[in-house]
Amino acid sequence: RYMPYKGIIMATLISPMIVPLIISGVAIFFFMAKAGLAATHTGIVLAHIILGTPFVVITVTATLSGFDHSVTRAAASLGSNPVNTFMKITLPLILPGVISGALFAFVTSFDEVVIVLFLAGLDNTTIPIQMWTGLREQLSPTILSVATCLILLSTLVLVAAELLRRRSERIRGINR
């Protein structure tokens, strides 16, 4: 479908993934400082949303590009209202892409140190910051166990994304 300024909007939405993290960190810090959100939990959450958005946009866009709109037209021709069509037909078909994007955004956010170093105050500490601080001071078994858990979490996310991709293909009837 035609959408004005589609290229500019997509470039803006995925730019945090393309721009080097240190530049994004400085830009987000100055923006949050001007908005009065530096060194707050809200500022950190908003920064993580900014960094996670490209992953959601890319996976959902890829899912929607393979979406067959004739199914929703058929539902409308059979008398289904738009909300019911979305909830019963569209959402189940695109849900694997949405969940995959959310998982990638979560893992990216969970591993983010640079942005939190810019934005966090003394009372704002995340797990990656604790690990980074612990690695600088001393290498303890606790940090090694958390690092192992992070690796396992990343592996589980990749497995879940692959299972969701296969489920989506099976639902849509795509065979390889």
CSV table of N, CA and C in Angstrom, one decimal:
chain,number,residue,atom,x,y,z
A,1,ARG,N,0.8,-1.2,0.0
A,1,ARG,CA,0.0,0.0,0.0
A,1,ARG,C,0.9,1.2,0.0
A,2,TYR,N,0.4,2.3,-0.6
A,2,TYR,CA,1.2,3.6,-0.7
A,2,TYR,C,1.1,4.3,0.6
A,3,MET,N,2.3,4.7,1.1
A,3,MET,CA,2.4,5.5,2.3
A,3,MET,C,3.4,6.6,2.0
A,4,PRO,N,2.9,7.9,2.2
A,4,PRO,CA,3.8,9.0,2.0
A,4,PRO,C,5.0,9.0,3.0
A,5,TYR,N,6.2,9.3,2.5
A,5,TYR,CA,7.4,9.4,3.4
A,5,TYR,C,7.7,8.1,4.0
A,6,LYS,N,7.4,7.0,3.4
A,6,LYS,CA,7.6,5.6,4.0
A,6,LYS,C,9.1,5.4,4.2
A,7,GLY,N,10.0,5.8,3.2
A,7,GLY,CA,11.4,5.6,3.4
A,7,GLY,C,12.0,6.4,4.5
A,8,ILE,N,11.5,7.7,4.7
A,8,ILE,CA,12.0,8.5,5.7
A,8,ILE,C,11.6,8.0,7.1
A,9,ILE,N,10.4,7.5,7.2
A,9,ILE,CA,9.9,7.0,8.5
A,9,ILE,C,10.6,5.7,8.8
A,10,MET,N,10.8,4.8,7.9
A,10,MET,CA,11.5,3.6,8.1
A,10,MET,C,13.0,3.9,8.5
A,11,ALA,N,13.6,4.8,7.8
A,11,ALA,CA,15.0,5.1,8.1
A,11,ALA,C,15.1,5.7,9.6
A,12,THR,N,14.1,6.5,9.9
A,12,THR,CA,14.1,7.1,11.3
A,12,THR,C,13.9,6.0,12.3
A,13,LEU,N,13.0,5.1,12.1
A,13,LEU,CA,12.7,4.0,13.1
A,13,LEU,C,13.9,3.1,13.2
A,14,ILE,N,14.6,2.8,12.2
A,14,ILE,CA,15.7,1.8,12.3
A,14,ILE,C,17.1,2.4,12.5
A,15,SER,N,17.1,3.8,12.6
A,15,SER,CA,18.4,4.4,12.7
A,15,SER,C,19.1,4.1,14.0
A,16,PRO,N,18.5,3.8,15.2
A,16,PRO,CA,19.2,3.5,16.4
A,16,PRO,C,20.0,2.2,16.2
A,17,MET,N,19.6,1.3,15.3
A,17,MET,CA,20.4,0.1,15.0
A,17,MET,C,21.6,0.3,14.1
A,18,ILE,N,21.5,1.4,13.3
A,18,ILE,CA,22.6,1.7,12.4
A,18,ILE,C,23.6,2.6,12.9
A,19,VAL,N,23.2,3.6,13.7
A,19,VAL,CA,24.1,4.6,14.2
A,19,VAL,C,24.9,4.0,15.3
A,20,PRO,N,26.2,4.3,15.4
A,20,PRO,CA,27.1,3.7,16.5
A,20,PRO,C,26.5,4.0,17.9
A,21,LEU,N,26.6,3.1,18.8
A,21,LEU,CA,25.9,3.1,20.1
A,21,LEU,C,26.4,4.3,20.9
A,22,ILE,N,27.6,4.7,20.8
A,22,ILE,CA,28.2,5.8,21.6
A,22,ILE,C,27.5,7.1,21.1
A,23,ILE,N,27.3,7.3,19.8
A,23,ILE,CA,26.6,8.5,19.3
A,23,ILE,C,25.2,8.5,19.7
A,24,SER,N,24.5,7.3,19.6
A,24,SER,CA,23.1,7.3,20.1
A,24,SER,C,23.1,7.6,21.6
A,25,GLY,N,24.0,7.1,22.4
A,25,GLY,CA,24.1,7.3,23.8
A,25,GLY,C,24.2,8.8,24.1
A,26,VAL,N,25.1,9.5,23.4
A,26,VAL,CA,25.3,10.9,23.7
A,26,VAL,C,24.0,11.7,23.3
A,27,ALA,N,23.4,11.4,22.1
A,27,ALA,CA,22.2,12.0,21.7
A,27,ALA,C,21.1,11.8,22.6
A,28,ILE,N,20.9,10.6,23.1
A,28,ILE,CA,19.8,10.3,24.0
A,28,ILE,C,20.0,11.0,25.3
A,29,PHE,N,21.3,11.0,25.8
A,29,PHE,CA,21.6,11.7,27.0
A,29,PHE,C,21.2,13.2,27.0
A,30,PHE,N,21.6,13.9,25.9
A,30,PHE,CA,21.3,15.3,25.8
A,30,PHE,C,19.8,15.5,25.7
A,31,PHE,N,19.1,14.6,24.9
A,31,PHE,CA,17.7,14.8,24.8
A,31,PHE,C,17.0,14.6,26.2
A,32,MET,N,17.4,13.5,26.9
A,32,MET,CA,16.8,13.2,28.2
A,32,MET,C,17.2,14.3,29.2
A,33,ALA,N,18.4,14.8,29.2
A,33,ALA,CA,18.8,15.9,30.1
A,33,ALA,C,17.9,17.2,29.8
A,34,LYS,N,17.7,17.5,28.6
A,34,LYS,CA,16.8,18.6,28.2
A,34,LYS,C,15.4,18.4,28.7
A,35,ALA,N,14.9,17.2,28.6
A,35,ALA,CA,13.6,16.8,29.0
A,35,ALA,C,13.4,16.6,30.5
A,36,GLY,N,14.6,16.7,31.2
A,36,GLY,CA,14.5,16.4,32.7
A,36,GLY,C,14.4,15.0,33.0
A,37,LEU,N,14.8,14.1,32.1
A,37,LEU,CA,14.6,12.6,32.4
A,37,LEU,C,15.9,11.9,32.6
A,38,ALA,N,17.0,12.6,32.6
A,38,ALA,CA,18.3,12.0,32.8
A,38,ALA,C,18.4,11.6,34.3
A,39,ALA,N,19.0,10.4,34.6
A,39,ALA,CA,19.1,9.9,35.9
A,39,ALA,C,17.8,9.5,36.5
A,40,THR,N,16.8,9.1,35.7
A,40,THR,CA,15.5,8.6,36.2
A,40,THR,C,15.2,7.3,35.5
A,41,HIS,N,14.4,6.5,36.2
A,41,HIS,CA,14.0,5.2,35.6
A,41,HIS,C,13.2,5.4,34.3
A,42,THR,N,12.4,6.5,34.3
A,42,THR,CA,11.6,6.7,33.0
A,42,THR,C,12.6,7.0,31.9
A,43,GLY,N,13.6,7.8,32.1
A,43,GLY,CA,14.6,8.0,31.0
A,43,GLY,C,15.3,6.8,30.5
A,44,ILE,N,15.6,5.9,31.5
A,44,ILE,CA,16.3,4.6,31.1
A,44,ILE,C,15.3,3.8,30.3
A,45,VAL,N,14.0,3.7,30.7
A,45,VAL,CA,13.0,2.9,30.0
A,45,VAL,C,12.8,3.4,28.6
A,46,LEU,N,12.7,4.8,28.5
A,46,LEU,CA,12.5,5.4,27.2
A,46,LEU,C,13.7,5.1,26.3
A,47,ALA,N,14.9,5.2,26.8
A,47,ALA,CA,16.1,4.9,26.0
A,47,ALA,C,16.1,3.4,25.5
A,48,HIS,N,15.7,2.5,26.4
A,48,HIS,CA,15.6,1.1,26.0
A,48,HIS,C,14.5,0.9,24.9
A,49,ILE,N,13.5,1.7,25.0
A,49,ILE,CA,12.4,1.6,23.9
A,49,ILE,C,13.0,2.1,22.6
A,50,ILE,N,13.7,3.2,22.7
A,50,ILE,CA,14.3,3.7,21.5
A,50,ILE,C,15.3,2.7,20.8
A,51,LEU,N,16.1,2.0,21.6
A,51,LEU,CA,17.0,1.1,21.1
A,51,LEU,C,16.4,-0.2,20.6
A,52,GLY,N,15.2,-0.6,21.2
A,52,GLY,CA,14.5,-1.8,20.8
A,52,GLY,C,13.6,-1.7,19.7
A,53,THR,N,13.2,-0.5,19.4
A,53,THR,CA,12.2,-0.2,18.3
A,53,THR,C,12.6,-0.8,17.0
A,54,PRO,N,13.9,-0.6,16.5
A,54,PRO,CA,14.3,-1.1,15.2
A,54,PRO,C,14.1,-2.6,15.0
A,55,PHE,N,14.3,-3.4,16.1
A,55,PHE,CA,14.1,-4.8,16.0
A,55,PHE,C,12.7,-5.2,15.8
A,56,VAL,N,11.8,-4.5,16.5
A,56,VAL,CA,10.4,-4.8,16.4
A,56,VAL,C,9.9,-4.4,15.0
A,57,VAL,N,10.3,-3.2,14.5
A,57,VAL,CA,9.9,-2.7,13.2
A,57,VAL,C,10.4,-3.6,12.1
A,58,ILE,N,11.6,-4.1,12.2
A,58,ILE,CA,12.1,-5.0,11.1
A,58,ILE,C,11.4,-6.3,11.1
A,59,THR,N,11.2,-6.9,12.2
A,59,THR,CA,10.5,-8.2,12.2
A,59,THR,C,9.0,-8.1,11.9
A,60,VAL,N,8.4,-7.1,12.4
A,60,VAL,CA,6.9,-7.0,12.1
A,60,VAL,C,6.8,-6.6,10.6
A,61,THR,N,7.6,-5.7,10.1
A,61,THR,CA,7.5,-5.4,8.7
A,61,THR,C,7.8,-6.6,7.8
A,62,ALA,N,8.7,-7.4,8.1
A,62,ALA,CA,9.0,-8.6,7.4
A,62,ALA,C,7.8,-9.6,7.4
A,63,THR,N,7.2,-9.7,8.6
A,63,THR,CA,6.0,-10.5,8.8
A,63,THR,C,4.8,-10.0,7.9
A,64,LEU,N,4.6,-8.7,8.0
A,64,LEU,CA,3.5,-8.1,7.2
A,64,LEU,C,3.7,-8.1,5.7
A,65,SER,N,5.0,-8.2,5.3
A,65,SER,CA,5.2,-8.2,3.8
A,65,SER,C,4.8,-9.5,3.3
A,66,GLY,N,4.8,-10.6,4.1
A,66,GLY,CA,4.3,-11.9,3.6
A,66,GLY,C,2.9,-12.2,4.0
A,67,PHE,N,2.2,-11.2,4.5
A,67,PHE,CA,0.8,-11.4,4.9
A,67,PHE,C,-0.1,-11.4,3.7
A,68,ASP,N,-1.0,-12.4,3.7
A,68,ASP,CA,-2.0,-12.5,2.6
A,68,ASP,C,-3.3,-11.7,3.0
A,69,HIS,N,-3.5,-10.6,2.3
A,69,HIS,CA,-4.6,-9.7,2.7
A,69,HIS,C,-6.0,-10.3,2.2
A,70,SER,N,-5.9,-11.3,1.3
A,70,SER,CA,-7.2,-11.8,0.8
A,70,SER,C,-7.9,-12.5,2.0
A,71,VAL,N,-7.2,-13.0,3.0
A,71,VAL,CA,-7.9,-13.6,4.2
A,71,VAL,C,-8.7,-12.6,4.9
A,72,THR,N,-8.2,-11.4,5.1
A,72,THR,CA,-9.0,-10.4,5.8
A,72,THR,C,-10.1,-9.9,4.9
A,73,ARG,N,-9.9,-9.8,3.6
A,73,ARG,CA,-11.0,-9.4,2.7
A,73,ARG,C,-12.1,-10.4,2.8
A,74,ALA,N,-11.7,-11.7,2.8
A,74,ALA,CA,-12.7,-12.8,2.9
A,74,ALA,C,-13.5,-12.7,4.2
A,75,ALA,N,-12.8,-12.4,5.3
A,75,ALA,CA,-13.5,-12.2,6.6
A,75,ALA,C,-14.5,-11.1,6.5
A,76,ALA,N,-14.1,-10.0,5.9
A,76,ALA,CA,-15.0,-8.8,5.8
A,76,ALA,C,-16.2,-9.1,4.9
A,77,SER,N,-15.9,-9.9,3.8
A,77,SER,CA,-17.1,-10.2,3.0
A,77,SER,C,-18.0,-11.2,3.6
A,78,LEU,N,-17.6,-11.9,4.7
A,78,LEU,CA,-18.5,-12.8,5.4
A,78,LEU,C,-19.1,-12.1,6.6
A,79,GLY,N,-18.9,-10.8,6.7
A,79,GLY,CA,-19.6,-10.0,7.7
A,79,GLY,C,-18.8,-9.7,9.0
A,80,SER,N,-17.6,-10.1,9.1
A,80,SER,CA,-16.8,-9.8,10.3
A,80,SER,C,-16.4,-8.4,10.4
A,81,ASN,N,-16.5,-7.8,11.6
A,81,ASN,CA,-16.1,-6.4,11.7
A,81,ASN,C,-14.6,-6.3,11.8
A,82,PRO,N,-14.0,-5.1,11.6
A,82,PRO,CA,-12.6,-5.0,11.6
A,82,PRO,C,-11.9,-5.4,12.9
A,83,VAL,N,-12.4,-5.1,14.0
A,83,VAL,CA,-11.8,-5.5,15.3
A,83,VAL,C,-11.8,-7.0,15.4
A,84,ASN,N,-12.9,-7.7,15.1
A,84,ASN,CA,-12.9,-9.1,15.1
A,84,ASN,C,-12.0,-9.8,14.1
A,85,THR,N,-11.9,-9.2,12.9
A,85,THR,CA,-11.0,-9.7,11.9
A,85,THR,C,-9.6,-9.6,12.4
A,86,PHE,N,-9.2,-8.5,13.0
A,86,PHE,CA,-7.9,-8.3,13.5
A,86,PHE,C,-7.6,-9.3,14.6
A,87,MET,N,-8.5,-9.4,15.5
A,87,MET,CA,-8.2,-10.3,16.7
A,87,MET,C,-8.2,-11.8,16.3
A,88,LYS,N,-9.0,-12.2,15.4
A,88,LYS,CA,-9.2,-13.6,15.1
A,88,LYS,C,-8.3,-14.1,13.9
A,89,ILE,N,-8.0,-13.2,13.0
A,89,ILE,CA,-7.3,-13.6,11.8
A,89,ILE,C,-5.9,-12.9,11.7
A,90,THR,N,-5.9,-11.6,11.7
A,90,THR,CA,-4.6,-10.9,11.5
A,90,THR,C,-3.6,-11.1,12.6
A,91,LEU,N,-4.0,-10.9,13.8
A,91,LEU,CA,-3.1,-11.0,15.0
A,91,LEU,C,-2.5,-12.4,15.1
A,92,PRO,N,-3.3,-13.5,15.0
A,92,PRO,CA,-2.6,-14.8,15.1
A,92,PRO,C,-1.6,-15.1,14.0
A,93,LEU,N,-1.8,-14.5,12.8
A,93,LEU,CA,-0.9,-14.7,11.7
A,93,LEU,C,0.4,-13.9,11.9
A,94,ILE,N,0.3,-12.7,12.4
A,94,ILE,CA,1.5,-11.9,12.6
A,94,ILE,C,2.1,-12.0,14.0
A,95,LEU,N,1.5,-12.7,14.9
A,95,LEU,CA,2.0,-12.8,16.3
A,95,LEU,C,3.4,-13.3,16.4
A,96,PRO,N,3.7,-14.4,15.6
A,96,PRO,CA,5.1,-14.8,15.7
A,96,PRO,C,6.2,-13.7,15.4
A,97,GLY,N,5.9,-12.9,14.4
A,97,GLY,CA,6.8,-11.8,14.1
A,97,GLY,C,6.9,-10.8,15.2
A,98,VAL,N,5.7,-10.5,15.8
A,98,VAL,CA,5.7,-9.5,16.9
A,98,VAL,C,6.4,-10.0,18.1
A,99,ILE,N,6.2,-11.3,18.4
A,99,ILE,CA,6.9,-11.9,19.6
A,99,ILE,C,8.4,-12.0,19.3
A,100,SER,N,8.8,-12.3,18.1
A,100,SER,CA,10.2,-12.4,17.7
A,100,SER,C,10.9,-11.0,17.9
A,101,GLY,N,10.2,-10.0,17.4
A,101,GLY,CA,10.7,-8.6,17.6
A,101,GLY,C,10.8,-8.2,19.0
A,102,ALA,N,9.8,-8.6,19.8
A,102,ALA,CA,9.9,-8.3,21.3
A,102,ALA,C,11.0,-9.0,21.9
A,103,LEU,N,11.3,-10.3,21.6
A,103,LEU,CA,12.4,-11.0,22.2
A,103,LEU,C,13.7,-10.4,21.8
A,104,PHE,N,13.9,-10.0,20.5
A,104,PHE,CA,15.2,-9.4,20.2
A,104,PHE,C,15.3,-8.0,20.9
A,105,ALA,N,14.3,-7.3,21.0
A,105,ALA,CA,14.3,-6.0,21.7
A,105,ALA,C,14.7,-6.2,23.2
A,106,PHE,N,14.1,-7.3,23.8
A,106,PHE,CA,14.4,-7.6,25.2
A,106,PHE,C,15.9,-7.9,25.4
A,107,VAL,N,16.4,-8.8,24.5
A,107,VAL,CA,17.8,-9.2,24.7
A,107,VAL,C,18.7,-8.0,24.4
A,108,THR,N,18.4,-7.2,23.5
A,108,THR,CA,19.2,-6.0,23.3
A,108,THR,C,19.2,-5.1,24.5
A,109,SER,N,18.0,-4.9,25.0
A,109,SER,CA,17.8,-4.0,26.2
A,109,SER,C,18.5,-4.6,27.4
A,110,PHE,N,18.4,-5.9,27.5
A,110,PHE,CA,19.0,-6.6,28.7
A,110,PHE,C,20.5,-6.6,28.7
A,111,ASP,N,21.1,-6.4,27.5
A,111,ASP,CA,22.6,-6.4,27.4
A,111,ASP,C,23.1,-5.0,27.3
A,112,GLU,N,22.3,-4.0,27.4
A,112,GLU,CA,22.7,-2.6,27.2
A,112,GLU,C,23.5,-2.0,28.4
A,113,VAL,N,24.7,-1.6,28.1
A,113,VAL,CA,25.5,-1.0,29.2
A,113,VAL,C,25.8,0.5,28.9
A,114,VAL,N,26.1,0.8,27.6
A,114,VAL,CA,26.5,2.1,27.3
A,114,VAL,C,25.5,3.2,27.6
A,115,ILE,N,24.3,2.9,27.1
A,115,ILE,CA,23.2,3.9,27.3
A,115,ILE,C,22.9,4.1,28.8
A,116,VAL,N,22.9,3.0,29.6
A,116,VAL,CA,22.6,3.1,31.0
A,116,VAL,C,23.8,3.9,31.7
A,117,LEU,N,25.0,3.7,31.2
A,117,LEU,CA,26.1,4.4,31.8
A,117,LEU,C,25.9,5.9,31.6
A,118,PHE,N,25.4,6.3,30.5
A,118,PHE,CA,25.1,7.8,30.2
A,118,PHE,C,23.9,8.3,31.1
A,119,LEU,N,22.9,7.5,31.2
A,119,LEU,CA,21.6,8.0,31.8
A,119,LEU,C,21.5,7.7,33.3
A,120,ALA,N,22.1,6.6,33.8
A,120,ALA,CA,21.8,6.2,35.2
A,120,ALA,C,22.4,7.2,36.2
A,121,GLY,N,21.6,7.4,37.2
A,121,GLY,CA,22.1,8.1,38.4
A,121,GLY,C,22.7,7.1,39.3
A,122,LEU,N,23.0,7.6,40.5
A,122,LEU,CA,23.6,6.7,41.5
A,122,LEU,C,22.7,5.6,42.0
A,123,ASP,N,21.4,5.9,42.0
A,123,ASP,CA,20.4,4.9,42.5
A,123,ASP,C,19.8,4.0,41.4
A,124,ASN,N,20.2,4.2,40.1
A,124,ASN,CA,19.7,3.4,39.0
A,124,ASN,C,20.8,2.4,38.6
A,125,THR,N,20.6,1.1,38.9
A,125,THR,CA,21.5,0.1,38.6
A,125,THR,C,20.8,-1.1,37.9
A,126,THR,N,21.3,-1.5,36.7
A,126,THR,CA,20.8,-2.6,36.0
A,126,THR,C,21.8,-3.8,36.1
A,127,ILE,N,21.3,-4.9,35.7
A,127,ILE,CA,22.2,-6.1,35.8
A,127,ILE,C,23.5,-5.9,34.9
A,128,PRO,N,23.4,-5.5,33.7
A,128,PRO,CA,24.6,-5.3,33.0
A,128,PRO,C,25.6,-4.3,33.6
A,129,ILE,N,25.0,-3.3,34.2
A,129,ILE,CA,25.9,-2.3,34.9
A,129,ILE,C,26.6,-3.0,36.1
A,130,GLN,N,25.8,-3.8,36.9
A,130,GLN,CA,26.4,-4.5,38.0
A,130,GLN,C,27.5,-5.4,37.5
A,131,MET,N,27.3,-6.1,36.4
A,131,MET,CA,28.3,-7.0,35.9
A,131,MET,C,29.5,-6.2,35.5
A,132,TRP,N,29.3,-5.1,34.8
A,132,TRP,CA,30.4,-4.3,34.3
A,132,TRP,C,31.3,-3.8,35.5
A,133,THR,N,30.6,-3.3,36.5
A,133,THR,CA,31.3,-2.8,37.7
A,133,THR,C,32.0,-4.0,38.4
A,134,GLY,N,31.4,-5.1,38.5
A,134,GLY,CA,32.0,-6.3,39.1
A,134,GLY,C,33.2,-6.8,38.3
A,135,LEU,N,33.2,-6.7,37.0
A,135,LEU,CA,34.3,-7.1,36.2
A,135,LEU,C,35.5,-6.1,36.3
A,136,ARG,N,35.2,-4.9,36.5
A,136,ARG,CA,36.2,-3.9,36.7
A,136,ARG,C,36.9,-4.1,38.1
A,137,GLU,N,36.1,-4.4,39.1
A,137,GLU,CA,36.7,-4.5,40.4
A,137,GLU,C,37.3,-5.9,40.7
A,138,GLN,N,36.6,-6.9,40.4
A,138,GLN,CA,37.1,-8.3,40.6
A,138,GLN,C,36.2,-9.3,39.8
A,139,LEU,N,36.8,-10.4,39.4
A,139,LEU,CA,36.1,-11.4,38.7
A,139,LEU,C,35.6,-12.4,39.7
A,140,SER,N,34.3,-12.4,40.0
A,140,SER,CA,33.7,-13.3,41.0
A,140,SER,C,32.9,-14.4,40.3
A,141,PRO,N,32.6,-15.5,41.1
A,141,PRO,CA,31.8,-16.5,40.5
A,141,PRO,C,30.3,-16.1,40.2
A,142,THR,N,29.9,-15.1,41.0
A,142,THR,CA,28.5,-14.6,40.7
A,142,THR,C,28.4,-14.0,39.3
A,143,ILE,N,29.4,-13.2,39.0
A,143,ILE,CA,29.4,-12.6,37.6
A,143,ILE,C,29.5,-13.6,36.6
A,144,LEU,N,30.3,-14.6,36.8
A,144,LEU,CA,30.4,-15.7,35.8
A,144,LEU,C,29.1,-16.5,35.6
A,145,SER,N,28.4,-16.7,36.8
A,145,SER,CA,27.1,-17.4,36.7
A,145,SER,C,26.1,-16.6,36.0
A,146,VAL,N,26.1,-15.3,36.2
A,146,VAL,CA,25.1,-14.4,35.5
A,146,VAL,C,25.4,-14.3,34.1
A,147,ALA,N,26.7,-14.3,33.7
A,147,ALA,CA,27.1,-14.3,32.3
A,147,ALA,C,26.6,-15.6,31.6
A,148,THR,N,26.8,-16.7,32.3
A,148,THR,CA,26.3,-18.0,31.8
A,148,THR,C,24.8,-18.0,31.6
A,149,CYS,N,24.1,-17.4,32.5
A,149,CYS,CA,22.6,-17.3,32.4
A,149,CYS,C,22.2,-16.4,31.2
A,150,LEU,N,23.0,-15.3,31.0
A,150,LEU,CA,22.7,-14.4,29.8
A,150,LEU,C,23.0,-15.2,28.5
A,151,ILE,N,24.0,-16.0,28.5
A,151,ILE,CA,24.2,-16.8,27.2
A,151,ILE,C,23.1,-17.8,27.0
A,152,LEU,N,22.7,-18.4,28.1
A,152,LEU,CA,21.5,-19.4,28.0
A,152,LEU,C,20.3,-18.6,27.6
A,153,LEU,N,20.0,-17.5,28.1
A,153,LEU,CA,18.9,-16.7,27.7
A,153,LEU,C,18.9,-16.3,26.3
A,154,SER,N,20.1,-15.9,25.8
A,154,SER,CA,20.2,-15.5,24.4
A,154,SER,C,19.9,-16.7,23.5
A,155,THR,N,20.5,-17.9,23.9
A,155,THR,CA,20.2,-19.1,23.1
A,155,THR,C,18.8,-19.5,23.1
A,156,LEU,N,18.1,-19.4,24.2
A,156,LEU,CA,16.7,-19.6,24.3
A,156,LEU,C,15.9,-18.7,23.4
A,157,VAL,N,16.2,-17.4,23.4
A,157,VAL,CA,15.5,-16.5,22.5
A,157,VAL,C,15.7,-16.8,21.1
A,158,LEU,N,16.9,-17.2,20.7
A,158,LEU,CA,17.1,-17.6,19.3
A,158,LEU,C,16.3,-18.9,18.9
A,159,VAL,N,16.3,-19.8,19.8
A,159,VAL,CA,15.5,-21.0,19.6
A,159,VAL,C,14.0,-20.7,19.5
A,160,ALA,N,13.5,-19.8,20.4
A,160,ALA,CA,12.1,-19.4,20.4
A,160,ALA,C,11.8,-18.7,19.1
A,161,ALA,N,12.7,-17.8,18.7
A,161,ALA,CA,12.4,-17.1,17.4
A,161,ALA,C,12.3,-18.1,16.2
A,162,GLU,N,13.2,-19.1,16.2
A,162,GLU,CA,13.1,-20.1,15.1
A,162,GLU,C,11.8,-20.9,15.2
A,163,LEU,N,11.4,-21.3,16.4
A,163,LEU,CA,10.2,-22.0,16.5
A,163,LEU,C,9.0,-21.2,16.1
A,164,LEU,N,9.0,-19.9,16.4
A,164,LEU,CA,7.9,-19.0,16.0
A,164,LEU,C,7.9,-18.8,14.5
A,165,ARG,N,9.1,-18.7,13.9
A,165,ARG,CA,9.1,-18.6,12.5
A,165,ARG,C,8.5,-19.8,11.8
A,166,ARG,N,8.9,-21.0,12.3
A,166,ARG,CA,8.4,-22.2,11.7
A,166,ARG,C,6.8,-22.3,11.9
A,167,ARG,N,6.4,-21.9,13.1
A,167,ARG,CA,4.9,-21.9,13.4
A,167,ARG,C,4.2,-21.0,12.4
A,168,SER,N,4.8,-19.8,12.2
A,168,SER,CA,4.2,-18.8,11.3
A,168,SER,C,4.1,-19.4,9.9
A,169,GLU,N,5.2,-20.0,9.4
A,169,GLU,CA,5.2,-20.6,8.1
A,169,GLU,C,4.1,-21.7,8.0
A,170,ARG,N,4.0,-22.5,9.1
A,170,ARG,CA,3.0,-23.6,9.1
A,170,ARG,C,1.6,-23.1,9.0
A,171,ILE,N,1.4,-22.0,9.8
A,171,ILE,CA,0.0,-21.4,9.8
A,171,ILE,C,-0.3,-20.8,8.4
A,172,ARG,N,0.7,-20.2,7.8
A,172,ARG,CA,0.4,-19.5,6.5
A,172,ARG,C,0.5,-20.5,5.4
A,173,GLY,N,0.9,-21.8,5.6
A,173,GLY,CA,1.0,-22.8,4.6
A,173,GLY,C,2.2,-22.7,3.7
A,174,ILE,N,3.3,-22.1,4.2
A,174,ILE,CA,4.5,-22.1,3.4
A,174,ILE,C,5.3,-23.3,3.7
A,175,ASN,N,5.7,-24.0,2.7
A,175,ASN,CA,6.5,-25.2,2.8
A,175,ASN,C,7.9,-25.0,2.2
A,176,ARG,N,8.9,-25.5,2.9
A,176,ARG,CA,10.3,-25.4,2.4
A,176,ARG,C,10.7,-26.8,1.9
